[in-house]
Structures are given as C-alpha cells and as structure tokens.
mmCIF file of C-alpha atoms and ligand atoms in Angstrom:
data_model
loop_
_atom_site.group_PDB
_atom_site.id
_atom_site.type_symbol
_atom_site.label_atom_id
_atom_site.label_comp_id
_atom_site.label_asym_id
_atom_site.label_seq_id
_atom_site.Cartn_x
_atom_site.Cartn_y
_atom_site.Cartn_z
ATOM 1 C CA MET V 33 -51.793 9.529 24.077
ATOM 2 C CA GLU V 34 -51.026 7.551 26.895
ATOM 3 C CA PRO V 35 -47.478 5.987 26.387
ATOM 4 C CA LEU V 36 -47.432 2.445 26.405
ATOM 5 C CA PHE V 37 -45.881 0.144 29.125
ATOM 6 C CA PHE V 38 -45.293 -3.105 30.026
ATOM 7 C CA THR V 39 -44.473 -5.145 32.763
ATOM 8 C CA VAL V 40 -40.849 -7.011 33.875
ATOM 9 C CA THR V 41 -43.730 -10.487 34.287
ATOM 10 C CA ASP V 42 -44.756 -9.418 30.287
ATOM 11 C CA VAL V 43 -40.959 -9.874 29.148
ATOM 12 C CA LYS V 44 -41.057 -13.353 31.504
ATOM 13 C CA GLN V 45 -43.672 -14.425 29.454
ATOM 14 C CA MET V 46 -42.925 -13.460 26.284
ATOM 15 C CA GLY V 47 -39.606 -15.361 26.640
ATOM 16 C CA TYR V 48 -41.660 -18.338 27.002
ATOM 17 C CA CYS V 49 -44.688 -18.005 24.826
ATOM 18 C CA PRO V 50 -45.151 -15.110 22.921
ATOM 19 C CA ARG V 51 -49.001 -15.898 22.584
ATOM 20 C CA ILE V 52 -49.269 -15.302 26.031
ATOM 21 C CA VAL V 53 -48.689 -11.358 25.880
ATOM 22 C CA TYR V 54 -51.238 -11.571 22.799
ATOM 23 C CA TYR V 55 -54.062 -12.954 25.215
ATOM 24 C CA GLN V 56 -53.812 -10.717 27.920
ATOM 25 C CA TYR V 57 -53.400 -7.568 26.179
ATOM 26 C CA CYS V 58 -55.641 -8.591 23.043
ATOM 27 C CA LEU V 59 -57.970 -10.483 24.589
ATOM 28 C CA PRO V 60 -57.740 -8.964 27.935
ATOM 29 C CA ALA V 61 -61.356 -10.272 28.855
ATOM 30 C CA LEU V 62 -60.837 -13.779 28.424
ATOM 31 C CA ASN V 63 -60.087 -13.385 32.246
ATOM 32 C CA VAL V 64 -58.059 -16.235 32.786
ATOM 33 C CA ALA V 65 -57.831 -17.001 36.689
ATOM 34 C CA PRO V 66 -54.196 -17.504 38.055
ATOM 35 C CA THR V 67 -52.850 -21.108 38.775
ATOM 36 C CA PHE V 68 -52.645 -22.328 41.932
ATOM 37 C CA HIS V 69 -48.936 -22.746 41.526
ATOM 38 C CA MET V 70 -48.638 -18.851 40.861
ATOM 39 C CA GLN V 71 -50.436 -17.820 44.044
ATOM 40 C CA ALA V 72 -48.166 -20.669 46.295
ATOM 41 C CA GLY V 73 -45.531 -18.995 44.755
ATOM 42 C CA ALA V 74 -46.549 -15.364 45.508
ATOM 43 C CA GLN V 75 -47.309 -16.091 48.933
ATOM 44 C CA ALA V 76 -43.559 -17.835 49.055
ATOM 45 C CA GLY V 77 -42.122 -15.075 47.689
ATOM 46 C CA GLN V 78 -43.613 -13.021 50.991
ATOM 47 C CA LYS V 79 -42.674 -15.740 53.677
ATOM 48 C CA THR V 80 -39.199 -15.229 51.896
ATOM 49 C CA GLU V 81 -39.109 -11.593 51.997
ATOM 50 C CA ALA V 82 -39.638 -11.608 56.170
ATOM 51 C CA LEU V 83 -36.981 -14.315 56.561
ATOM 52 C CA GLU V 84 -34.208 -12.352 54.410
ATOM 53 C CA HIS V 85 -34.297 -9.937 56.988
ATOM 54 C CA ARG V 86 -32.804 -11.985 58.898
ATOM 55 C CA ARG V 87 -30.312 -14.135 56.654
ATOM 56 C CA SER V 88 -27.299 -13.864 56.476
ATOM 57 C CA LEU V 89 -25.827 -12.062 52.404
ATOM 58 C CA ARG V 90 -23.335 -14.933 52.452
ATOM 59 C CA ALA V 91 -25.775 -17.101 50.377
ATOM 60 C CA TYR V 92 -25.251 -14.318 47.927
ATOM 61 C CA GLY V 93 -20.895 -14.343 48.407
ATOM 62 C CA LEU V 94 -20.820 -11.044 50.407
ATOM 63 C CA SER V 95 -19.278 -10.696 53.431
ATOM 64 C CA GLU V 96 -21.078 -8.790 56.465
ATOM 65 C CA ALA V 97 -17.846 -7.525 57.921
ATOM 66 C CA GLY V 98 -16.587 -4.325 57.520
ATOM 67 C CA PRO V 99 -17.649 -0.065 57.977
ATOM 68 C CA HIS V 100 -19.341 -0.345 54.972
ATOM 69 C CA LEU V 101 -21.944 -3.521 55.411
ATOM 70 C CA PRO V 102 -24.497 -4.222 52.102
ATOM 71 C CA ALA V 103 -27.568 -2.727 52.845
ATOM 72 C CA ARG V 104 -31.297 -4.562 50.977
ATOM 73 C CA GLU V 105 -34.324 -2.829 49.675
ATOM 74 C CA PHE V 106 -37.506 -5.091 49.251
ATOM 75 C CA ASP V 107 -40.616 -5.390 46.910
ATOM 76 C CA VAL V 108 -38.950 -2.005 44.720
ATOM 77 C CA TRP V 109 -41.138 0.087 41.999
ATOM 78 C CA LEU V 110 -38.974 0.613 38.931
ATOM 79 C CA GLU V 111 -40.289 2.565 36.459
ATOM 80 C CA SER V 112 -39.147 4.130 32.930
ATOM 81 C CA GLU V 113 -40.590 5.728 30.500
ATOM 82 C CA HIS V 114 -37.772 5.527 27.779
ATOM 83 C CA LEU V 115 -38.254 1.779 28.465
ATOM 84 C CA ARG V 116 -41.548 1.394 28.586
ATOM 85 C CA LEU V 117 -41.437 -0.993 31.422
ATOM 86 C CA ARG V 118 -42.051 -1.064 34.998
ATOM 87 C CA GLY V 119 -42.207 -3.977 37.548
ATOM 88 C CA ARG V 120 -41.291 -4.402 41.642
ATOM 89 C CA LEU V 121 -38.184 -6.208 41.840
ATOM 90 C CA ASP V 122 -38.215 -9.096 45.017
ATOM 91 C CA MET V 123 -35.349 -7.819 46.669
ATOM 92 C CA LEU V 124 -32.803 -5.026 46.018
ATOM 93 C CA ILE V 125 -28.590 -5.329 47.297
ATOM 94 C CA VAL V 126 -26.619 -2.639 47.476
ATOM 95 C CA ALA V 127 -22.641 -3.575 48.045
ATOM 96 C CA GLY V 128 -20.126 -0.557 48.060
ATOM 97 C CA GLY V 129 -20.922 1.059 44.609
ATOM 98 C CA GLU V 130 -22.958 -2.093 43.177
ATOM 99 C CA LEU V 131 -26.403 -2.421 42.690
ATOM 100 C CA ILE V 132 -27.240 -6.368 42.683
ATOM 101 C CA PRO V 133 -31.210 -7.252 41.932
ATOM 102 C CA VAL V 134 -32.591 -10.833 43.458
ATOM 103 C CA ASP V 135 -35.664 -12.251 41.833
ATOM 104 C CA TYR V 136 -37.171 -14.955 44.309
ATOM 105 C CA LYS V 137 -38.542 -18.783 42.668
ATOM 106 C CA ASP V 138 -40.725 -21.064 44.311
ATOM 107 C CA SER V 139 -38.671 -23.527 42.417
ATOM 108 C CA GLU V 140 -36.953 -26.497 42.275
ATOM 109 C CA ASP V 141 -33.020 -24.943 42.061
ATOM 110 C CA PRO V 142 -32.220 -26.576 38.377
ATOM 111 C CA MET V 143 -28.119 -26.367 39.160
ATOM 112 C CA ALA V 144 -28.887 -28.082 42.497
ATOM 113 C CA ARG V 145 -28.349 -31.955 40.408
ATOM 114 C CA GLY V 146 -25.143 -31.395 39.009
ATOM 115 C CA LYS V 147 -24.057 -31.242 35.592
ATOM 116 C CA ARG V 148 -23.331 -34.434 35.107
ATOM 117 C CA ALA V 149 -26.440 -35.397 36.288
ATOM 118 C CA GLY V 150 -28.322 -33.008 34.304
ATOM 119 C CA GLY V 151 -27.628 -29.934 36.285
ATOM 120 C CA ARG V 152 -28.480 -26.401 34.032
ATOM 121 C CA GLN V 153 -28.665 -22.676 34.489
ATOM 122 C CA ALA V 154 -31.913 -20.824 35.325
ATOM 123 C CA GLN V 155 -34.371 -21.349 32.356
ATOM 124 C CA HIS V 156 -33.094 -18.846 29.800
ATOM 125 C CA ASN V 157 -37.091 -16.112 30.120
ATOM 126 C CA TRP V 158 -36.113 -16.473 34.091
ATOM 127 C CA GLN V 159 -32.822 -14.383 33.128
ATOM 128 C CA LEU V 160 -34.615 -12.071 30.691
ATOM 129 C CA GLN V 161 -36.705 -10.855 33.853
ATOM 130 C CA LEU V 162 -33.280 -10.825 36.429
ATOM 131 C CA ALA V 163 -31.864 -8.462 32.859
ATOM 132 C CA ALA V 164 -34.690 -6.496 32.522
ATOM 133 C CA TYR V 165 -34.670 -5.449 36.061
ATOM 134 C CA ALA V 166 -31.332 -4.774 35.941
ATOM 135 C CA LEU V 167 -32.403 -2.013 33.264
ATOM 136 C CA LEU V 168 -35.128 -0.628 34.994
ATOM 137 C CA LEU V 169 -32.234 -0.102 37.738
ATOM 138 C CA GLU V 170 -29.979 1.171 35.319
ATOM 139 C CA ALA V 171 -32.461 3.999 33.627
ATOM 140 C CA THR V 172 -33.528 5.145 37.579
ATOM 141 C CA ARG V 173 -30.216 4.628 39.765
ATOM 142 C CA GLY V 174 -27.585 5.614 37.021
ATOM 143 C CA ALA V 175 -25.396 1.804 37.740
ATOM 144 C CA THR V 176 -24.816 -0.397 35.508
ATOM 145 C CA ILE V 177 -25.541 -3.824 36.680
ATOM 146 C CA SER V 178 -23.211 -6.581 35.783
ATOM 147 C CA ARG V 179 -25.097 -9.280 37.555
ATOM 148 C CA GLY V 180 -27.556 -10.710 39.370
ATOM 149 C CA PHE V 181 -29.607 -13.564 41.761
ATOM 150 C CA ILE V 182 -31.760 -15.884 41.640
ATOM 151 C CA TYR V 183 -33.034 -16.971 45.090
ATOM 152 C CA TYR V 184 -34.639 -20.689 45.269
ATOM 153 C CA ILE V 185 -37.440 -20.503 47.940
ATOM 154 C CA PRO V 186 -37.518 -24.628 48.427
ATOM 155 C CA ALA V 187 -32.978 -24.900 48.264
ATOM 156 C CA ARG V 188 -32.900 -21.872 50.529
ATOM 157 C CA ARG V 189 -29.973 -20.830 47.580
ATOM 158 C CA ALA V 190 -29.185 -18.264 46.306
ATOM 159 C CA ARG V 191 -27.937 -18.672 41.977
ATOM 160 C CA PRO V 192 -25.963 -15.757 40.144
ATOM 161 C CA VAL V 193 -26.855 -14.217 36.947
ATOM 162 C CA ALA V 194 -24.575 -12.742 34.416
ATOM 163 C CA LEU V 195 -26.673 -9.752 33.585
ATOM 164 C CA THR V 196 -25.067 -9.010 29.838
ATOM 165 C CA PRO V 197 -25.244 -7.067 26.960
ATOM 166 C CA ALA V 198 -26.810 -9.417 25.096
ATOM 167 C CA LEU V 199 -29.318 -10.633 27.410
ATOM 168 C CA LYS V 200 -30.487 -6.978 27.833
ATOM 169 C CA ALA V 201 -30.336 -6.168 24.004
ATOM 170 C CA GLU V 202 -32.584 -8.972 23.941
ATOM 171 C CA VAL V 203 -34.872 -7.785 26.665
ATOM 172 C CA ARG V 204 -35.424 -4.470 24.428
ATOM 173 C CA CYS V 205 -35.929 -6.475 21.506
ATOM 174 C CA LEU V 206 -38.766 -8.356 23.032
ATOM 175 C CA VAL V 207 -40.721 -4.591 24.656
ATOM 176 C CA ASP V 208 -40.288 -3.809 20.590
ATOM 177 C CA GLN V 209 -42.139 -7.280 19.896
ATOM 178 C CA MET V 210 -44.959 -6.409 22.645
ATOM 179 C CA GLU V 211 -45.524 -3.312 21.347
ATOM 180 C CA ASP V 212 -45.571 -4.773 18.564
ATOM 181 C CA VAL V 213 -48.313 -7.625 18.732
ATOM 182 C CA ALA V 214 -50.176 -4.996 21.337
ATOM 183 C CA GLN V 215 -50.990 -1.908 18.846
ATOM 184 C CA ARG V 216 -50.842 -4.100 15.633
ATOM 185 C CA GLU V 217 -53.011 -7.039 17.707
ATOM 186 C CA TRP V 218 -50.974 -10.185 15.560
ATOM 187 C CA MET V 219 -51.427 -13.130 17.045
ATOM 188 C CA PRO V 220 -47.876 -14.820 17.749
ATOM 189 C CA ALA V 221 -46.811 -17.910 16.648
ATOM 190 C CA PRO V 222 -46.946 -20.620 19.050
ATOM 191 C CA THR V 223 -43.672 -21.350 21.272
ATOM 192 C CA PRO V 224 -41.808 -24.185 19.817
ATOM 193 C CA HIS V 225 -41.192 -25.819 23.098
ATOM 194 C CA ARG V 226 -44.740 -27.364 23.179
ATOM 195 C CA GLU V 227 -43.893 -29.436 26.070
ATOM 196 C CA ARG V 228 -44.970 -26.203 27.478
ATOM 197 C CA CYS V 229 -48.286 -26.268 26.321
ATOM 198 C CA ARG V 230 -49.216 -28.881 28.840
ATOM 199 C CA ALA V 231 -49.074 -26.174 32.328
ATOM 200 C CA CYS V 232 -50.245 -23.322 30.235
ATOM 201 C CA GLU V 233 -53.614 -21.567 31.329
ATOM 202 C CA TYR V 234 -54.047 -20.536 28.082
ATOM 203 C CA ARG V 235 -54.362 -24.021 26.734
ATOM 204 C CA ARG V 236 -57.854 -23.907 25.506
ATOM 205 C CA PHE V 237 -57.625 -21.119 23.477
ATOM 206 C CA CYS V 238 -54.349 -21.897 21.639
ATOM 207 C CA ASN V 239 -56.218 -24.730 18.730
ATOM 208 C CA ASP V 240 -53.307 -25.712 16.764
ATOM 209 C CA VAL V 241 -50.850 -27.116 19.561
HETATM 210 S S1 SF4 E 1414 -50.991 -22.866 24.819
HETATM 211 FE FE1 SF4 E 1414 -48.823 -23.166 24.126
HETATM 212 S S2 SF4 E 1414 -49.117 -21.943 22.567
HETATM 213 FE FE2 SF4 E 1414 -50.426 -21.545 23.857
HETATM 214 S S3 SF4 E 1414 -50.222 -20.072 24.911
HETATM 215 FE FE3 SF4 E 1414 -50.133 -21.698 26.686
HETATM 216 S S4 SF4 E 1414 -47.611 -21.989 26.059
HETATM 217 FE FE4 SF4 E 1414 -48.063 -20.183 24.378
#
C-alpha cells in the first residue's frame, strides 16, 4: 500500500479548520474553485520571488558583509516519508550552518499596528505551516531549525517566528489527526472560530455553522 502523504498546505488548513481537510480528502469530487484571493496570492508570491533575487537580506537581520555570504534557494521541494509530509517552501536562507525557512504571505502585516493598537503575532496556522517546513528540513538536511520568517508582501516586511519544539509537536499531532480523518472518513467538528466560516469556500457544504 502506498504511504499516505499530506501537504504543508494541509497542515495550514488543519490549523484553520479540520473540516476543510475532510472535504479535500474524503469528498474530492466537490471540486471547489480556488478563491480570487488564493489566485492573487500565488501570483504575488511569484513576483516576490523575482524581487528577492535582488533584495537585501537585512530584512531578515542578516549581514551581507564578510567572506561567507548567506545563500538563498527558491521554491524548495521537500518530502519525507517518515513525516508523511511534502511541500514547496517559498525561500530557504542558508546562513553559515543555519537554515531559515521563509514563507511569503500576500497579507497585511498583523504586527504593523503595534501592540497598543491591537498588533499581534502571525496567525497560528501560518506558524504551524512554517514549523512543518522546519520539520521537513530537519528530516532531509539534518539541521535543527529554531526560527523562520513570514514575509508580508504588501508591507515588504519579514517577521520572525520562533519554531519551538511545542509548535513542531503540534504539527506531528495534526498529521496523525489528518490520517485518521482521511482513513476513517469521519467529519471533524466545525472550527470554534465561526467568523472564519464567512469567507470559507466550503461554507455551502457545512449545514451546522
Ligand atoms: S464553513 Fe466553517 S466549519 Fe465549514 S469548513 Fe469552512 S471554516 Fe470549517
């Protein structure tokens, strides 16, 4: 039997609402079209990649002086049968012995407003997504990843994310839950954050929210 793989995007969706993963794996014939926002995000990501080739690494707090300049890899394909995960990372920075994953978001920088005005950390499922890339890098390149960045495209600003053991353990737990959902075909409870349902492309299939 072929091993069951999940994508890093599945981890992000699972962190947003587990029911989305149920629809995608157990009812794939629903064939929900990607929203305009998703398409725009993909295009913005490509544009950012082109710009990153010329952009300074100072946005990530890294020096470009000295004999060992940090290197960058784009669209890095990662896969681990052991983790049952695969995904394509937007950018990987290699600075000395450190590997730093970077994920682009076509979204407002949530910290830009400042703490007093309600500024906050990146949403939790984006942190999980970055932790999933970190696990894949650890499995395939033998490194320990302790931090990554989310790069907010409209603001052109990179924000650090601490990739803690707790966050990585949560990713492993979500992969186990996804396997359970996909193999037993059970529909998880809806997200308790019901405001998320308003913009969800699966809204018309959820009759209990
Ligand atoms: S409508 Fe709400 S409960 Fe249903 S899949 Fe979307 S986010 Fe989850």
